[in-house]
Amino acid sequence: MMSSEVYAEMRPDLFSERRSQTSDRAMDLGLAEDHFSRPVGSFVASDIEQLKMAIEECKRLILELPEHSERQKDTVVKLIHLRLKLQELKDPEEDEPNLRVLLEHRFSKEKSKSVKQNCDKCSTIIWGLIQTWYTCTGCYYRCHSKCLNLINKPCVRSKVSHQSEYELSICPEIGLDRQDYRCAECRTPVSLRGVPSEARQCDYTGQYYCSTCHWNDTAVIPARVIHNWDFEPRKVCRSSMRYLALMIPRPVLKLREVNPLLFNFVEELVEIRKLRQDILLMKPYFITCKEAMEARLLLQLHDRQHFVENDDMYSLQDLIDISSGRLSCSLTEIHTMFAKHIKLDCDRCQAKGFVCELCKEGDILFPFDSHTSVCHECSAVFHRDCYYDNSTTCPKCTRMTELHFSSYNNLEITGE
């Protein structure tokens, strides 16, 4: 016989007029209770059994009530509350620490109750209302508190810190036989036929994973971008997805070494490279200019700091933004702002300009101007046409050489 605390007779007005037998069997499914409060004291097996019986009764009533009726909807809500109450009794919340450290993961206890998440360990839903769960602050691995001690995969951020390199072979498959027909991560038996578990291939590693370790998430594959300029997202396993997400802003791709021919076929890359080279030429003006330092102009590139350090390293995010056109627009705006400060706004920077020593005509020149050429020996700046038409050596280099020999001769004469 069911406990009166769980079942009481339901109000007659909640249900349609049906056979008296159905009305007699209708019970109060406990909606008036606070199903989201924490359980007090210990619960015995009978409490769980009574809730299971109430759930079954509620399911029966849902099937008997008119389809899409308000009464059926109310009963569905009751069923949900009862199931949450049952889950609460099976897995009561405990006093968990706010921070846990396991396998280089730094797990922080989550306080959000409304966001629906899935546990990265067991793949089931995390019910934030009634379950304790943690997120790694390094790689964003999420799991139930009860799954923490079952984790056997180290934090991906540690791999990023110690091995900041991409796999640059396109889907380097080794075959299921080399994996002994087991998941590459958890070693669960897998097969392409789905028995006992479906084998899912990760396009980044080329290996096969079970459905628990591979959720069919998609990501842009670095190898396909560099070799094919292909940005279509491909299916990857969970660990690869987290690794790629952490690596995406890191400038670790040296395109001129990996695939120098890419610059011959992608015009946008050539444009970005020229803008970056100009910015590097502007940098010496800014680091010696008080106004530029106070205005923190170089911090306009704070999210792409490598742009003010070199012109050949790219992050995967850089390449994605180049393909979409976003980077070209933003970098052109920054380039224009920098050039305006040097050539128009700042007298100190203007004073560091050059006059073409070959024609001695025209405006003040700067090394980042599109119509100029720079001597590789002394960094003097000339009009491009003058520089390439000149059949003699650079005037500044000649002058410096003569000055050097003159000083050397004077030293010899003084020494004698």
Coordinates of C-alpha atoms in Angstrom, one line a residue:
M1 CA 0.0 0.0 0.0
M2 CA 1.4 3.4 -1.0
S3 CA 2.3 5.9 1.8
S4 CA -0.2 8.8 2.4
E5 CA 2.8 11.2 2.3
V6 CA 3.3 10.5 -1.4
Y7 CA -0.2 9.7 -2.5
A8 CA -3.4 11.4 -1.7
E9 CA -6.6 11.6 -3.6
M10 CA -6.3 14.0 -6.5
R11 CA -8.8 16.8 -6.9
P12 CA -11.6 15.8 -9.2
D13 CA -11.4 19.0 -11.2
L14 CA -7.9 18.1 -12.4
F15 CA -9.1 15.5 -14.8
S16 CA -11.8 15.0 -17.4
E17 CA -14.9 13.2 -16.6
R18 CA -14.0 9.6 -17.1
R19 CA -15.1 6.3 -15.7
S20 CA -15.5 6.3 -11.9
Q21 CA -12.8 3.7 -11.7
T22 CA -10.2 6.1 -13.1
S23 CA -11.3 8.9 -10.7
D24 CA -11.0 6.6 -7.7
R25 CA -7.4 5.6 -8.7
A26 CA -6.3 9.2 -9.3
M27 CA -3.8 10.2 -6.6
D28 CA -2.1 13.4 -5.6
L29 CA 1.4 13.1 -7.1
G30 CA 3.0 15.4 -4.6
L31 CA 3.2 18.6 -6.6
A32 CA 2.6 20.7 -3.5
E33 CA 5.8 19.4 -2.0
D34 CA 9.1 21.4 -2.4
H35 CA 10.8 18.9 -4.6
F36 CA 13.9 21.0 -5.0
S37 CA 14.8 21.3 -1.4
R38 CA 17.7 19.3 -0.1
P39 CA 16.8 15.9 1.5
V40 CA 16.9 16.0 5.3
G41 CA 18.1 12.9 7.1
S42 CA 18.5 9.5 5.6
F43 CA 16.0 7.9 3.2
V44 CA 15.3 4.2 3.2
A45 CA 14.5 2.1 0.2
S46 CA 10.7 2.4 0.8
D47 CA 10.8 6.1 0.1
I48 CA 12.4 5.5 -3.3
E49 CA 9.9 2.7 -4.0
Q50 CA 6.9 4.9 -3.2
L51 CA 8.2 7.6 -5.6
K52 CA 8.7 5.0 -8.4
M53 CA 5.1 3.8 -7.9
A54 CA 3.9 7.4 -8.0
I55 CA 5.8 8.0 -11.2
E56 CA 4.2 4.9 -12.8
E57 CA 0.8 6.0 -11.8
C58 CA 1.4 9.5 -13.2
K59 CA 2.6 8.0 -16.5
R60 CA -0.6 5.9 -16.7
L61 CA -2.7 8.9 -16.2
I62 CA -0.9 10.9 -18.9
L63 CA -1.8 8.1 -21.4
E64 CA -5.4 8.1 -20.4
L65 CA -6.0 11.9 -20.4
P66 CA -7.0 13.7 -23.7
E67 CA -4.1 14.5 -26.0
H68 CA -2.7 18.0 -25.6
S69 CA -5.2 18.9 -22.9
E70 CA -4.3 21.3 -20.0
R71 CA -4.9 18.5 -17.6
Q72 CA -2.4 16.3 -19.4
K73 CA 0.2 19.1 -19.4
D74 CA -0.3 19.5 -15.6
T75 CA 0.3 15.8 -15.1
V76 CA 3.4 15.9 -17.2
V77 CA 4.8 18.7 -15.0
K78 CA 4.0 16.6 -12.0
L79 CA 5.9 13.7 -13.6
I80 CA 9.0 15.8 -14.1
H81 CA 8.9 17.0 -10.5
L82 CA 8.6 13.4 -9.2
R83 CA 11.5 12.2 -11.3
L84 CA 13.7 15.1 -10.1
K85 CA 12.7 14.1 -6.5
L86 CA 13.7 10.5 -7.2
Q87 CA 17.0 11.5 -8.6
E88 CA 17.6 13.7 -5.6
L89 CA 17.0 10.8 -3.3
K90 CA 19.3 8.5 -5.3
D91 CA 22.1 11.0 -5.6
P92 CA 21.9 13.5 -2.6
E93 CA 24.1 16.5 -2.7
E94 CA 27.0 16.4 -0.3
D95 CA 29.2 19.1 1.1
E96 CA 31.8 19.1 -1.8
P97 CA 34.9 21.3 -1.8
N98 CA 34.9 24.3 -4.1
L99 CA 38.2 23.3 -5.7
R100 CA 39.5 19.8 -6.6
V101 CA 42.9 19.1 -8.4
L102 CA 43.1 15.8 -10.3
L103 CA 45.5 14.8 -13.2
E104 CA 46.5 18.5 -13.6
H105 CA 42.8 19.5 -13.9
R106 CA 41.8 22.3 -11.5
F107 CA 38.1 21.6 -11.0
S108 CA 36.0 24.4 -9.7
K109 CA 32.6 23.8 -8.2
E110 CA 29.8 25.3 -10.4
K111 CA 27.0 27.3 -8.9
S112 CA 24.9 27.7 -12.0
K113 CA 21.6 25.7 -11.7
S114 CA 19.8 26.7 -14.9
V115 CA 22.3 25.8 -17.7
K116 CA 21.9 22.3 -19.1
Q117 CA 25.2 20.5 -19.5
N118 CA 26.5 17.0 -20.3
C119 CA 29.1 15.2 -18.2
D120 CA 32.3 14.7 -20.2
K121 CA 33.0 11.5 -18.4
C122 CA 29.6 9.6 -18.5
S123 CA 27.9 11.6 -21.2
T124 CA 24.7 11.9 -19.2
I125 CA 22.9 15.2 -18.4
I126 CA 24.0 17.3 -15.5
W127 CA 20.9 18.3 -13.6
G128 CA 22.2 21.6 -12.1
L129 CA 19.2 21.9 -9.8
I130 CA 19.9 18.8 -7.8
Q131 CA 23.4 17.6 -8.7
T132 CA 26.9 18.9 -7.8
W133 CA 29.2 19.4 -10.8
Y134 CA 32.6 20.8 -11.6
T135 CA 34.4 22.5 -14.5
C136 CA 38.1 22.5 -15.1
T137 CA 39.3 26.1 -15.2
G138 CA 42.1 25.0 -17.6
C139 CA 40.4 22.9 -20.3
Y140 CA 36.7 23.4 -19.4
Y141 CA 36.1 19.7 -18.8
R142 CA 32.7 19.2 -17.1
C143 CA 31.6 16.3 -15.0
H144 CA 29.4 15.2 -12.0
S145 CA 31.1 15.2 -8.6
K146 CA 30.5 11.5 -8.5
C147 CA 32.5 11.1 -11.8
L148 CA 35.6 13.0 -10.6
N149 CA 37.4 10.0 -9.3
L150 CA 36.7 8.1 -12.5
I151 CA 38.6 10.6 -14.8
N152 CA 41.7 9.1 -16.4
K153 CA 42.5 11.8 -18.9
P154 CA 45.0 14.6 -18.0
C155 CA 44.1 18.2 -18.5
V156 CA 44.5 19.3 -22.1
R157 CA 45.9 22.6 -21.1
S158 CA 49.0 20.9 -19.8
K159 CA 49.5 19.4 -23.2
V160 CA 49.1 22.8 -24.8
S161 CA 51.7 24.2 -22.4
H162 CA 54.3 21.5 -23.1
Q163 CA 53.5 20.7 -26.7
S164 CA 52.3 23.7 -28.6
E165 CA 52.3 22.1 -32.0
Y166 CA 49.6 21.0 -34.3
E167 CA 49.3 17.7 -36.1
L168 CA 49.9 18.9 -39.7
S169 CA 49.1 15.6 -41.5
I170 CA 45.6 15.4 -42.8
C171 CA 43.6 12.8 -40.8
P172 CA 46.5 10.5 -40.1
E173 CA 44.5 7.3 -39.8
I174 CA 46.2 4.1 -38.5
G175 CA 43.2 1.8 -38.7
L176 CA 41.1 0.1 -36.1
D177 CA 43.3 -3.0 -36.2
R178 CA 46.2 -1.0 -34.9
Q179 CA 44.0 0.2 -32.1
D180 CA 43.0 -3.4 -31.3
Y181 CA 39.4 -2.4 -32.1
R182 CA 39.3 -0.2 -29.0
C183 CA 38.6 3.4 -28.3
A184 CA 41.8 5.4 -28.5
E185 CA 41.0 7.1 -25.2
C186 CA 39.1 4.9 -22.8
R187 CA 39.9 1.5 -24.5
T188 CA 36.2 0.6 -24.8
P189 CA 35.7 -2.1 -27.5
V190 CA 34.4 -0.4 -30.8
S191 CA 33.6 -1.4 -34.3
L192 CA 32.3 0.2 -37.5
R193 CA 29.2 -1.9 -37.3
G194 CA 28.3 -0.3 -33.9
V195 CA 28.6 -3.5 -31.9
P196 CA 29.2 -3.2 -29.0
S197 CA 29.9 0.5 -29.5
E198 CA 30.1 2.7 -32.6
A199 CA 33.6 3.6 -33.8
R200 CA 33.7 7.3 -34.6
Q201 CA 36.8 8.8 -36.3
C202 CA 38.4 12.1 -35.2
D203 CA 39.5 14.0 -38.3
Y204 CA 42.3 15.7 -36.3
T205 CA 44.0 12.7 -34.8
G206 CA 42.8 10.1 -37.4
Q207 CA 42.0 7.7 -34.6
Y208 CA 38.7 6.0 -33.6
Y209 CA 36.7 6.7 -30.5
C210 CA 33.6 5.4 -28.7
S211 CA 30.4 7.5 -28.5
T212 CA 31.3 8.5 -24.9
C213 CA 34.6 10.1 -26.0
H214 CA 33.4 11.4 -29.4
W215 CA 30.2 13.4 -29.4
N216 CA 30.4 14.4 -33.1
D217 CA 31.6 17.9 -32.2
T218 CA 33.1 19.8 -35.2
A219 CA 36.2 22.0 -35.5
V220 CA 38.3 23.6 -38.1
I221 CA 41.3 21.3 -38.8
P222 CA 44.7 23.1 -39.0
A223 CA 46.3 20.6 -41.5
R224 CA 43.4 21.1 -43.9
V225 CA 43.7 24.9 -43.6
I226 CA 47.5 25.0 -44.3
H227 CA 47.6 22.4 -47.1
N228 CA 44.2 23.0 -48.8
W229 CA 43.0 26.4 -47.4
D230 CA 39.9 24.4 -46.3
F231 CA 38.0 25.8 -43.4
E232 CA 35.1 23.4 -43.3
P233 CA 34.6 22.1 -39.8
R234 CA 35.1 18.3 -39.4
K235 CA 34.0 15.9 -36.7
V236 CA 36.5 15.6 -33.8
C237 CA 36.6 13.8 -30.5
R238 CA 36.1 15.6 -27.2
S239 CA 39.8 15.8 -26.3
S240 CA 40.7 17.1 -29.7
M241 CA 37.9 19.7 -29.6
R242 CA 39.2 21.1 -26.3
Y243 CA 42.8 21.0 -27.5
L244 CA 42.0 22.9 -30.7
A245 CA 39.9 25.4 -28.8
L246 CA 42.9 26.2 -26.5
M247 CA 45.4 26.3 -29.3
I248 CA 43.3 28.5 -31.7
P249 CA 44.8 31.8 -30.5
R250 CA 48.4 30.6 -30.3
P251 CA 50.8 31.8 -33.0
V252 CA 52.5 28.5 -33.8
L253 CA 52.1 28.2 -37.6
K254 CA 55.0 29.3 -39.7
L255 CA 53.4 29.3 -43.1
R256 CA 56.6 30.1 -45.1
E257 CA 58.2 26.9 -43.8
V258 CA 55.2 24.6 -43.8
N259 CA 53.6 25.7 -47.1
P260 CA 55.3 28.7 -48.8
L261 CA 53.3 28.2 -52.0
L262 CA 50.1 29.2 -50.1
F263 CA 51.1 32.9 -50.6
N264 CA 51.1 32.4 -54.4
F265 CA 47.4 31.3 -54.3
V266 CA 45.8 33.3 -51.5
E267 CA 46.0 37.1 -52.2
E268 CA 44.6 37.9 -48.7
L269 CA 47.7 36.4 -47.1
V270 CA 50.0 38.6 -49.2
E271 CA 48.0 41.7 -48.1
I272 CA 48.1 40.7 -44.4
R273 CA 51.9 40.0 -44.6
K274 CA 52.5 43.5 -46.1
L275 CA 50.4 45.2 -43.3
R276 CA 52.3 43.3 -40.7
Q277 CA 55.7 44.2 -42.2
D278 CA 54.6 47.9 -42.2
I279 CA 53.5 47.7 -38.5
L280 CA 56.9 46.3 -37.6
L281 CA 58.5 49.3 -39.3
M282 CA 56.2 51.6 -37.4
K283 CA 57.1 50.0 -34.0
P284 CA 60.4 51.8 -33.5
Y285 CA 58.6 55.2 -33.9
F286 CA 56.1 54.3 -31.2
I287 CA 58.6 52.9 -28.6
T288 CA 60.6 56.2 -28.7
C289 CA 57.5 58.5 -28.8
K290 CA 56.1 59.7 -25.5
E291 CA 52.7 60.5 -27.0
A292 CA 52.4 57.1 -28.5
M293 CA 53.4 55.4 -25.3
E294 CA 50.9 57.4 -23.3
A295 CA 48.2 56.7 -25.9
R296 CA 49.2 53.0 -25.8
L297 CA 48.8 52.7 -29.5
L298 CA 50.5 49.3 -29.7
L299 CA 47.9 47.9 -27.4
Q300 CA 45.5 48.1 -30.3
L301 CA 46.9 44.7 -31.2
H302 CA 46.8 43.3 -27.7
D303 CA 44.8 40.3 -28.8
R304 CA 47.4 39.6 -31.6
Q305 CA 50.6 40.5 -29.8
H306 CA 52.7 38.5 -32.2
F307 CA 51.9 41.0 -34.9
V308 CA 54.3 43.5 -33.2
E309 CA 57.0 40.9 -32.8
N310 CA 57.3 39.2 -36.2
D311 CA 55.6 38.9 -39.6
D312 CA 55.8 35.2 -40.2
M313 CA 54.0 33.4 -37.3
Y314 CA 50.2 32.9 -37.5
S315 CA 47.6 31.5 -35.2
L316 CA 44.7 29.4 -36.5
Q317 CA 42.4 32.2 -35.5
D318 CA 44.4 34.6 -37.7
L319 CA 43.9 32.3 -40.7
I320 CA 40.2 31.9 -40.0
D321 CA 39.8 35.7 -39.8
I322 CA 41.8 36.2 -43.0
S323 CA 39.5 33.8 -44.9
S324 CA 36.4 35.6 -43.6
G325 CA 37.8 39.0 -44.4
R326 CA 37.6 40.3 -40.8
L327 CA 41.3 40.5 -40.2
S328 CA 42.0 42.5 -43.3
C329 CA 39.4 45.2 -42.3
S330 CA 40.5 45.5 -38.7
L331 CA 44.3 45.5 -39.5
T332 CA 43.8 48.1 -42.3
E333 CA 42.1 50.4 -39.8
I334 CA 44.9 50.0 -37.2
H335 CA 47.5 50.5 -40.0
T336 CA 45.8 53.8 -41.0
M337 CA 45.7 54.9 -37.4
F338 CA 49.4 54.2 -36.8
A339 CA 50.4 55.9 -40.1
K340 CA 48.3 59.0 -39.2
H341 CA 50.0 59.4 -35.9
I342 CA 53.5 59.2 -37.4
K343 CA 52.9 61.3 -40.5
L344 CA 50.4 63.9 -39.4
D345 CA 49.7 64.0 -35.6
C346 CA 53.1 63.8 -34.0
D347 CA 55.9 66.3 -34.7
R348 CA 58.5 64.1 -33.1
C349 CA 57.7 61.1 -35.3
Q350 CA 57.6 63.3 -38.4
A351 CA 61.1 64.6 -37.6
K352 CA 62.3 61.0 -38.0
G353 CA 61.3 60.9 -41.7
F354 CA 63.6 60.7 -44.7
V355 CA 64.4 62.8 -47.7
C356 CA 65.2 60.8 -50.9
E357 CA 68.9 61.4 -51.4
L358 CA 68.8 60.3 -55.0
C359 CA 66.4 63.0 -56.3
K360 CA 66.2 65.3 -53.3
E361 CA 62.6 66.1 -54.2
G362 CA 59.2 65.3 -52.9
D363 CA 57.6 64.9 -49.4
I364 CA 59.1 63.4 -46.3
L365 CA 59.4 59.6 -46.7
F366 CA 58.8 56.8 -44.3
P367 CA 59.8 53.2 -44.6
F368 CA 56.2 51.9 -44.6
D369 CA 55.1 54.1 -47.5
S370 CA 53.9 52.1 -50.4
H371 CA 56.0 54.0 -53.0
T372 CA 59.3 53.7 -51.2
S373 CA 62.2 51.3 -51.0
V374 CA 64.5 50.8 -48.0
C375 CA 68.3 50.1 -48.3
H376 CA 68.9 46.7 -46.6
E377 CA 72.3 47.8 -45.4
C378 CA 71.7 51.2 -43.8
S379 CA 67.8 51.4 -43.7
A380 CA 67.8 54.7 -45.7
V381 CA 64.5 55.4 -47.5
F382 CA 64.2 56.4 -51.2
H383 CA 61.5 56.7 -53.8
R384 CA 61.1 53.3 -55.3
D385 CA 61.6 54.5 -58.8
C386 CA 64.7 56.4 -57.9
Y387 CA 66.2 53.4 -56.0
Y388 CA 65.7 50.9 -58.8
D389 CA 66.8 53.4 -61.5
N390 CA 70.0 54.2 -59.6
S391 CA 73.0 52.5 -61.1
T392 CA 75.3 53.4 -58.3
T393 CA 75.4 52.3 -54.7
C394 CA 73.2 53.8 -51.9
P395 CA 74.5 57.4 -51.2
K396 CA 74.2 56.9 -47.4
C397 CA 76.2 53.6 -47.5
T398 CA 78.9 55.3 -49.7
R399 CA 79.1 58.2 -47.2
M400 CA 79.3 56.0 -44.2
T401 CA 82.1 53.9 -45.9
E402 CA 84.1 57.0 -46.7
L403 CA 83.7 58.3 -43.2
H404 CA 84.8 54.9 -41.8
F405 CA 88.0 54.9 -43.9
S406 CA 88.7 58.5 -43.1
S407 CA 88.5 57.8 -39.4
Y408 CA 90.7 54.8 -39.8
N409 CA 93.3 56.8 -41.7
N410 CA 93.3 59.5 -39.0
L411 CA 93.9 56.9 -36.3
E412 CA 96.9 55.5 -38.2
I413 CA 98.4 58.9 -38.7
T414 CA 97.9 59.8 -35.1
G415 CA 99.5 56.4 -34.1
E416 CA 102.6 57.1 -36.2

